[in-house]
């Protein structure tokens, strides 16, 4: 499953970078992620709960921040296991400053699924992914306005 | 033989229990102290198992036992047919273990079995098992799996090739014929993989009775005796007389319940180990992953014609996907059930098939309604209609020009094909002509032209198929590599009161044997149908049997019953002659009465039955009783055939196809129950149209099935289908006592190419000269073909 999204946020690249590197904020804005616990430098234990339509499950796994180039880009590697299947995702996050107070945040990547998650159909999962993307950016805006 | 029931649409006696929800399927059976199994399966298509930790699961309350490959991985299920490489080497036959311990080879491969007090506990415990996998690259396409560098499904099978194989005339002769052709039609296509989707999921109960040292396996199978033979002799090494296999009511098979599945042996082992009955019933999701799939051929076919439109040669190269493991019949399907049908109903003088059978990281592929013959029919009939379009001739005239002339197999000999078989009897012109009458062909072509002028796309597609049924003469299949004989057993036990119990080795899972067989027995003995009980599916009551598949039940199983009925009547005549004081030769039997010829002296069937069991006035040297068992081994396959015609309308804007009419004229030999035959044709046609337009198992690049549920796997529904227009022609089978050929697969074999041909025809009528659209013909694919 391909994952892509682009959104302009009203904050500087440095502000957004800091938020993304803060596990509590990242957990808050990422839909379904209820907790990120730091395990070692850049490696988190991730607890996620997702329920959209027929896809519902509690995922436990690992999220890793790699190739970090502050405040421009990093790769988010996610390995999640659950009773309804496993997810392996590699997502490249990119921050492009548009001005001092505006940044374009974009990502692209790929998620491989197995088990029931794969079988219940990419048709459903693509819809889920696009909903999650929208939620992610909306949560980010909410978080920015709260912080501001 | 009277004709009170034969040929009549007698209502199915078994339907009362089915339509009132009282059928007794395996999952309906609950034994005292029964436990429940859950099988933990691989989520990956190809991965090495690094470790398995069952400790947390084993500690959970309610868990009875946990089994892994370490305990049972040395047991494996066998393949029933051996096919050799062209060079004579034996096919590659890697083991198919009950539980995998080294590496998993398809999504759904079984790794751990948990047995617990309830299914829910077993499933919860399975979720607590930690398996550490090293994921490997997977290959799912047979034509890609043979390429250098492709992942190896079995480390010791080079290029994933199980075997290569050929049939027909020498390749050089076919090449020469093709070189002389005035026109060659080339078609490269995929006959896609489908999932069988029987209404009842597979279900098994293992039971071990320590007091009598006896095992019982209840199984949703199409052939209980074959399962017993395979499991005892080839898997577990159990003494056959200590194992009872029961196939109770079974809700559909379509081939997928022929095979000996690993779970049957697993529940049997677990029952012995735990001392308690063990039930396993699959979920629908598991059915998509583990019930053997059907079809999956990648083919390049060429048909050559001379200047007059006569076929001069047929040259084919096919890759058949066998999946990750060899299922019971899997090697026979693309070879002996496919290559041998490539003569079709045509006089093609030179034919050559080169077949490569390949392992991939996918669910095993085996027989699915038609098994090899739908693939052969699809290949031939697509080529015929496409050739007609390419050469600008009428597809029906092209067929009439190339048909094998009619022959009855009695006064005229059978037809010897170039691909090993000898057809028994046929009249191929007859079914096409009747189909054209029903269609109103000339009017249709006018309507098609008018529609094209007004921007509507109408198309007609033809399919004149033949199949080999009544499987099968043992000597023939033995020489072809079958590891079993394919005869059938029929026992007729006349009870002292004249009531009749019939034991058949055929197995009914939707076909209505309890009705059809009773019609035959009642007419042969001149007694009411309600005096006849048809008993099947239990290895302890039925002497032996090979089960039901390949449209064999009536042609082979019915013939075995007929042999026993003959013996009953012959013995009855001796008893009657003794009581009526005449020679047995002077006795004639009709309408349930033994009569002295030319007199009104007679005894009823019931009187003779009672005398046989109370033998006070009785011939010397004749045993009491009236009970005979017979084995019937056919001398040849039977060859049903027919003409299927589809009329479709294609929406130019969306590419959506609507089947407007479907005409089927089938010749299945003599018909015992027309309603049941119609029902079989209806179901088969629905499945065939399903493959053409809707169904298909799809994999992603990692070998995951991405449409493994009814949300995404499109089954045909009533509103996808028109009212079928059926008719029949009768060309009796010359070599079995009932003259029947078999009707179970016909609908599925004939229909698919007719529908695809109709869509191609519709597109050509609007100037889109496409050769092929990959099945299923979704609106998107048809629309794309028009752009």
Short mmCIF file of N, CA and C in Angstrom, two decimals, chain B residues 485-565:
data_model
loop_
_atom_site.label_atom_id
_atom_site.label_comp_id
_atom_site.label_asym_id
_atom_site.label_seq_id
_atom_site.Cartn_x
_atom_site.Cartn_y
_atom_site.Cartn_z
N UNK B 485 -6.96 -47.34 -8.22
CA UNK B 485 -7.91 -47.70 -9.25
C UNK B 485 -9.12 -46.80 -9.12
N UNK B 486 -9.84 -46.56 -10.20
CA UNK B 486 -10.94 -45.60 -10.11
C UNK B 486 -12.28 -46.23 -10.51
N UNK B 487 -12.46 -47.46 -10.04
CA UNK B 487 -13.73 -48.19 -10.19
C UNK B 487 -14.70 -47.69 -9.12
N UNK B 488 -15.86 -48.31 -9.01
CA UNK B 488 -16.78 -47.98 -7.93
C UNK B 488 -17.45 -49.25 -7.42
N UNK B 489 -17.99 -49.14 -6.20
CA UNK B 489 -18.60 -50.28 -5.53
C UNK B 489 -20.08 -49.98 -5.28
N UNK B 490 -20.93 -50.97 -5.56
CA UNK B 490 -22.36 -50.81 -5.27
C UNK B 490 -22.90 -52.09 -4.67
N UNK B 491 -23.46 -51.97 -3.48
CA UNK B 491 -24.02 -53.15 -2.82
C UNK B 491 -25.52 -52.97 -2.69
N UNK B 492 -26.26 -54.00 -3.06
CA UNK B 492 -27.72 -53.95 -2.92
C UNK B 492 -28.13 -55.04 -1.92
N UNK B 493 -28.68 -54.63 -0.81
CA UNK B 493 -29.11 -55.55 0.22
C UNK B 493 -30.63 -55.53 0.26
N UNK B 494 -31.22 -56.63 -0.21
CA UNK B 494 -32.68 -56.73 -0.14
C UNK B 494 -33.01 -57.25 1.25
N UNK B 495 -33.82 -56.53 1.99
CA UNK B 495 -34.21 -56.96 3.34
C UNK B 495 -35.33 -58.00 3.22
N UNK B 496 -35.55 -58.81 4.26
CA UNK B 496 -36.55 -59.89 4.17
C UNK B 496 -37.93 -59.41 3.73
N UNK B 497 -38.29 -58.18 4.06
CA UNK B 497 -39.63 -57.68 3.70
C UNK B 497 -39.67 -57.09 2.30
N UNK B 498 -38.53 -57.16 1.58
CA UNK B 498 -38.52 -56.62 0.23
C UNK B 498 -38.10 -55.17 0.15
N UNK B 499 -37.82 -54.57 1.30
CA UNK B 499 -37.25 -53.22 1.28
C UNK B 499 -35.77 -53.33 0.90
N UNK B 500 -35.24 -52.26 0.33
CA UNK B 500 -33.90 -52.37 -0.25
C UNK B 500 -32.96 -51.30 0.30
N UNK B 501 -31.82 -51.75 0.82
CA UNK B 501 -30.77 -50.82 1.23
C UNK B 501 -29.66 -50.89 0.19
N UNK B 502 -29.28 -49.72 -0.32
CA UNK B 502 -28.24 -49.67 -1.34
C UNK B 502 -27.04 -48.94 -0.75
N UNK B 503 -25.89 -49.57 -0.82
CA UNK B 503 -24.67 -48.96 -0.30
C UNK B 503 -23.79 -48.58 -1.48
N UNK B 504 -23.48 -47.31 -1.57
CA UNK B 504 -22.66 -46.87 -2.71
C UNK B 504 -21.40 -46.18 -2.23
N UNK B 505 -20.31 -46.42 -2.97
CA UNK B 505 -19.05 -45.75 -2.67
C UNK B 505 -19.00 -44.34 -3.21
N UNK B 506 -19.99 -43.97 -4.04
CA UNK B 506 -20.10 -42.58 -4.47
C UNK B 506 -20.57 -41.77 -3.26
N UNK B 507 -20.32 -40.47 -3.28
CA UNK B 507 -20.67 -39.65 -2.13
C UNK B 507 -21.42 -38.41 -2.59
N UNK B 508 -22.58 -38.19 -2.01
CA UNK B 508 -23.40 -37.06 -2.44
C UNK B 508 -23.10 -35.84 -1.58
N UNK B 509 -22.71 -34.75 -2.22
CA UNK B 509 -22.56 -33.49 -1.49
C UNK B 509 -23.22 -32.37 -2.26
N UNK B 510 -24.46 -32.66 -2.67
CA UNK B 510 -25.25 -31.69 -3.42
C UNK B 510 -25.84 -32.25 -4.70
N UNK B 511 -25.35 -33.43 -5.11
CA UNK B 511 -25.74 -33.95 -6.43
C UNK B 511 -27.08 -34.68 -6.43
N UNK B 512 -27.62 -35.02 -5.26
CA UNK B 512 -28.94 -35.67 -5.23
C UNK B 512 -28.91 -37.16 -5.49
N UNK B 513 -27.83 -37.83 -5.10
CA UNK B 513 -27.75 -39.28 -5.33
C UNK B 513 -28.88 -40.04 -4.66
N UNK B 514 -29.29 -39.57 -3.48
CA UNK B 514 -30.32 -40.33 -2.74
C UNK B 514 -31.59 -40.44 -3.57
N UNK B 515 -31.81 -39.48 -4.45
CA UNK B 515 -32.97 -39.50 -5.32
C UNK B 515 -32.68 -40.26 -6.62
N UNK B 516 -31.63 -39.84 -7.31
CA UNK B 516 -31.35 -40.41 -8.63
C UNK B 516 -31.10 -41.92 -8.55
N UNK B 517 -30.27 -42.32 -7.59
CA UNK B 517 -29.95 -43.75 -7.48
C UNK B 517 -31.21 -44.55 -7.10
N UNK B 518 -32.06 -43.95 -6.26
CA UNK B 518 -33.29 -44.64 -5.87
C UNK B 518 -34.23 -44.78 -7.07
N UNK B 519 -34.23 -43.79 -7.96
CA UNK B 519 -35.05 -43.90 -9.18
C UNK B 519 -34.61 -45.11 -10.00
N UNK B 520 -33.30 -45.28 -10.14
CA UNK B 520 -32.77 -46.39 -10.93
C UNK B 520 -33.13 -47.72 -10.28
N UNK B 521 -32.91 -47.83 -8.97
CA UNK B 521 -33.13 -49.10 -8.27
C UNK B 521 -34.63 -49.45 -8.28
N UNK B 522 -35.46 -48.44 -8.01
CA UNK B 522 -36.91 -48.70 -7.97
C UNK B 522 -37.41 -49.19 -9.32
N UNK B 523 -36.93 -48.57 -10.40
CA UNK B 523 -37.39 -49.00 -11.72
C UNK B 523 -36.85 -50.38 -12.08
N UNK B 524 -35.61 -50.66 -11.72
CA UNK B 524 -35.03 -51.95 -12.08
C UNK B 524 -35.75 -53.08 -11.33
N UNK B 525 -36.14 -52.81 -10.07
CA UNK B 525 -36.79 -53.86 -9.27
C UNK B 525 -38.31 -53.75 -9.30
N UNK B 526 -38.84 -52.70 -9.92
CA UNK B 526 -40.29 -52.56 -10.00
C UNK B 526 -40.94 -52.34 -8.65
N UNK B 527 -40.26 -51.57 -7.80
CA UNK B 527 -40.80 -51.31 -6.46
C UNK B 527 -40.92 -49.79 -6.26
N UNK B 528 -41.66 -49.35 -5.25
CA UNK B 528 -41.76 -47.91 -5.02
C UNK B 528 -40.43 -47.31 -4.58
N UNK B 529 -40.21 -46.03 -4.91
CA UNK B 529 -38.96 -45.37 -4.51
C UNK B 529 -38.78 -45.35 -3.00
N UNK B 530 -39.92 -45.23 -2.27
CA UNK B 530 -39.76 -45.14 -0.82
C UNK B 530 -39.31 -46.46 -0.19
N UNK B 531 -39.31 -47.53 -0.98
CA UNK B 531 -38.79 -48.81 -0.48
C UNK B 531 -37.27 -48.90 -0.63
N UNK B 532 -36.66 -47.84 -1.15
CA UNK B 532 -35.22 -47.89 -1.42
C UNK B 532 -34.51 -46.82 -0.58
N UNK B 533 -33.48 -47.23 0.11
CA UNK B 533 -32.67 -46.28 0.88
C UNK B 533 -31.25 -46.29 0.32
N UNK B 534 -30.74 -45.10 0.04
CA UNK B 534 -29.38 -44.99 -0.49
C UNK B 534 -28.45 -44.59 0.64
N UNK B 535 -27.46 -45.44 0.91
CA UNK B 535 -26.56 -45.21 2.04
C UNK B 535 -25.16 -44.96 1.51
N UNK B 536 -24.55 -43.89 1.96
CA UNK B 536 -23.21 -43.56 1.47
C UNK B 536 -22.44 -42.83 2.55
N UNK B 537 -21.14 -42.75 2.38
CA UNK B 537 -20.36 -41.85 3.21
C UNK B 537 -19.80 -42.43 4.49
N UNK B 538 -19.91 -43.74 4.71
CA UNK B 538 -19.40 -44.30 5.96
C UNK B 538 -18.60 -45.57 5.62
N UNK B 539 -17.32 -45.54 5.92
CA UNK B 539 -16.46 -46.67 5.53
C UNK B 539 -16.80 -47.94 6.30
N UNK B 540 -17.53 -47.83 7.41
CA UNK B 540 -17.91 -49.03 8.15
C UNK B 540 -19.16 -49.69 7.58
N UNK B 541 -19.99 -48.96 6.85
CA UNK B 541 -21.20 -49.57 6.31
C UNK B 541 -21.06 -49.85 4.82
N UNK B 542 -20.34 -48.98 4.11
CA UNK B 542 -20.14 -49.18 2.67
C UNK B 542 -18.83 -49.93 2.48
N UNK B 543 -18.89 -51.01 1.68
CA UNK B 543 -17.73 -51.89 1.56
C UNK B 543 -16.47 -51.14 1.14
N UNK B 544 -16.57 -50.39 0.08
CA UNK B 544 -15.44 -49.62 -0.40
C UNK B 544 -15.97 -48.60 -1.40
N UNK B 545 -15.11 -47.72 -1.86
CA UNK B 545 -15.57 -46.76 -2.84
C UNK B 545 -14.48 -45.76 -3.16
N UNK B 546 -14.64 -45.10 -4.29
CA UNK B 546 -13.66 -44.09 -4.69
C UNK B 546 -14.24 -42.68 -4.64
N UNK B 547 -15.53 -42.55 -4.30
CA UNK B 547 -16.07 -41.24 -4.07
C UNK B 547 -16.61 -40.54 -5.30
N UNK B 548 -16.85 -39.25 -5.15
CA UNK B 548 -17.53 -38.49 -6.20
C UNK B 548 -16.71 -37.30 -6.64
N UNK B 549 -16.37 -37.30 -7.91
CA UNK B 549 -15.68 -36.22 -8.60
C UNK B 549 -15.66 -36.61 -10.06
N UNK B 550 -15.29 -35.69 -10.93
CA UNK B 550 -15.15 -36.04 -12.35
C UNK B 550 -16.43 -36.57 -12.95
N UNK B 551 -17.57 -36.08 -12.48
CA UNK B 551 -18.88 -36.48 -13.00
C UNK B 551 -18.95 -38.01 -13.16
N UNK B 552 -18.61 -38.71 -12.07
CA UNK B 552 -18.47 -40.16 -12.16
C UNK B 552 -19.56 -40.94 -11.44
N UNK B 553 -20.37 -40.29 -10.60
CA UNK B 553 -21.21 -41.05 -9.67
C UNK B 553 -22.18 -41.99 -10.37
N UNK B 554 -22.93 -41.46 -11.33
CA UNK B 554 -23.95 -42.30 -11.97
C UNK B 554 -23.30 -43.24 -12.99
N UNK B 555 -22.36 -42.70 -13.78
CA UNK B 555 -21.75 -43.52 -14.83
C UNK B 555 -20.97 -44.69 -14.24
N UNK B 556 -20.27 -44.46 -13.13
CA UNK B 556 -19.45 -45.53 -12.56
C UNK B 556 -20.17 -46.14 -11.34
N UNK B 557 -20.59 -45.29 -10.39
CA UNK B 557 -21.28 -45.78 -9.19
C UNK B 557 -22.63 -46.39 -9.53
N UNK B 558 -23.36 -45.75 -10.42
CA UNK B 558 -24.67 -46.27 -10.84
C UNK B 558 -24.52 -47.59 -11.56
N UNK B 559 -23.46 -47.72 -12.34
CA UNK B 559 -23.23 -48.98 -13.06
C UNK B 559 -22.90 -50.12 -12.10
N UNK B 560 -22.17 -49.81 -11.02
CA UNK B 560 -21.87 -50.84 -10.02
C UNK B 560 -23.17 -51.32 -9.37
N UNK B 561 -24.07 -50.38 -9.08
CA UNK B 561 -25.37 -50.75 -8.50
C UNK B 561 -26.15 -51.62 -9.50
N UNK B 562 -26.09 -51.24 -10.78
CA UNK B 562 -26.80 -52.02 -11.81
C UNK B 562 -26.29 -53.46 -11.85
N UNK B 563 -24.98 -53.62 -11.71
CA UNK B 563 -24.42 -54.99 -11.72
C UNK B 563 -24.99 -55.81 -10.57
N UNK B 564 -25.09 -55.18 -9.38
CA UNK B 564 -25.64 -55.91 -8.23
C UNK B 564 -27.12 -56.20 -8.42
N UNK B 565 -27.83 -55.26 -9.03
CA UNK B 565 -29.26 -55.49 -9.29
C UNK B 565 -29.45 -56.67 -10.23
#
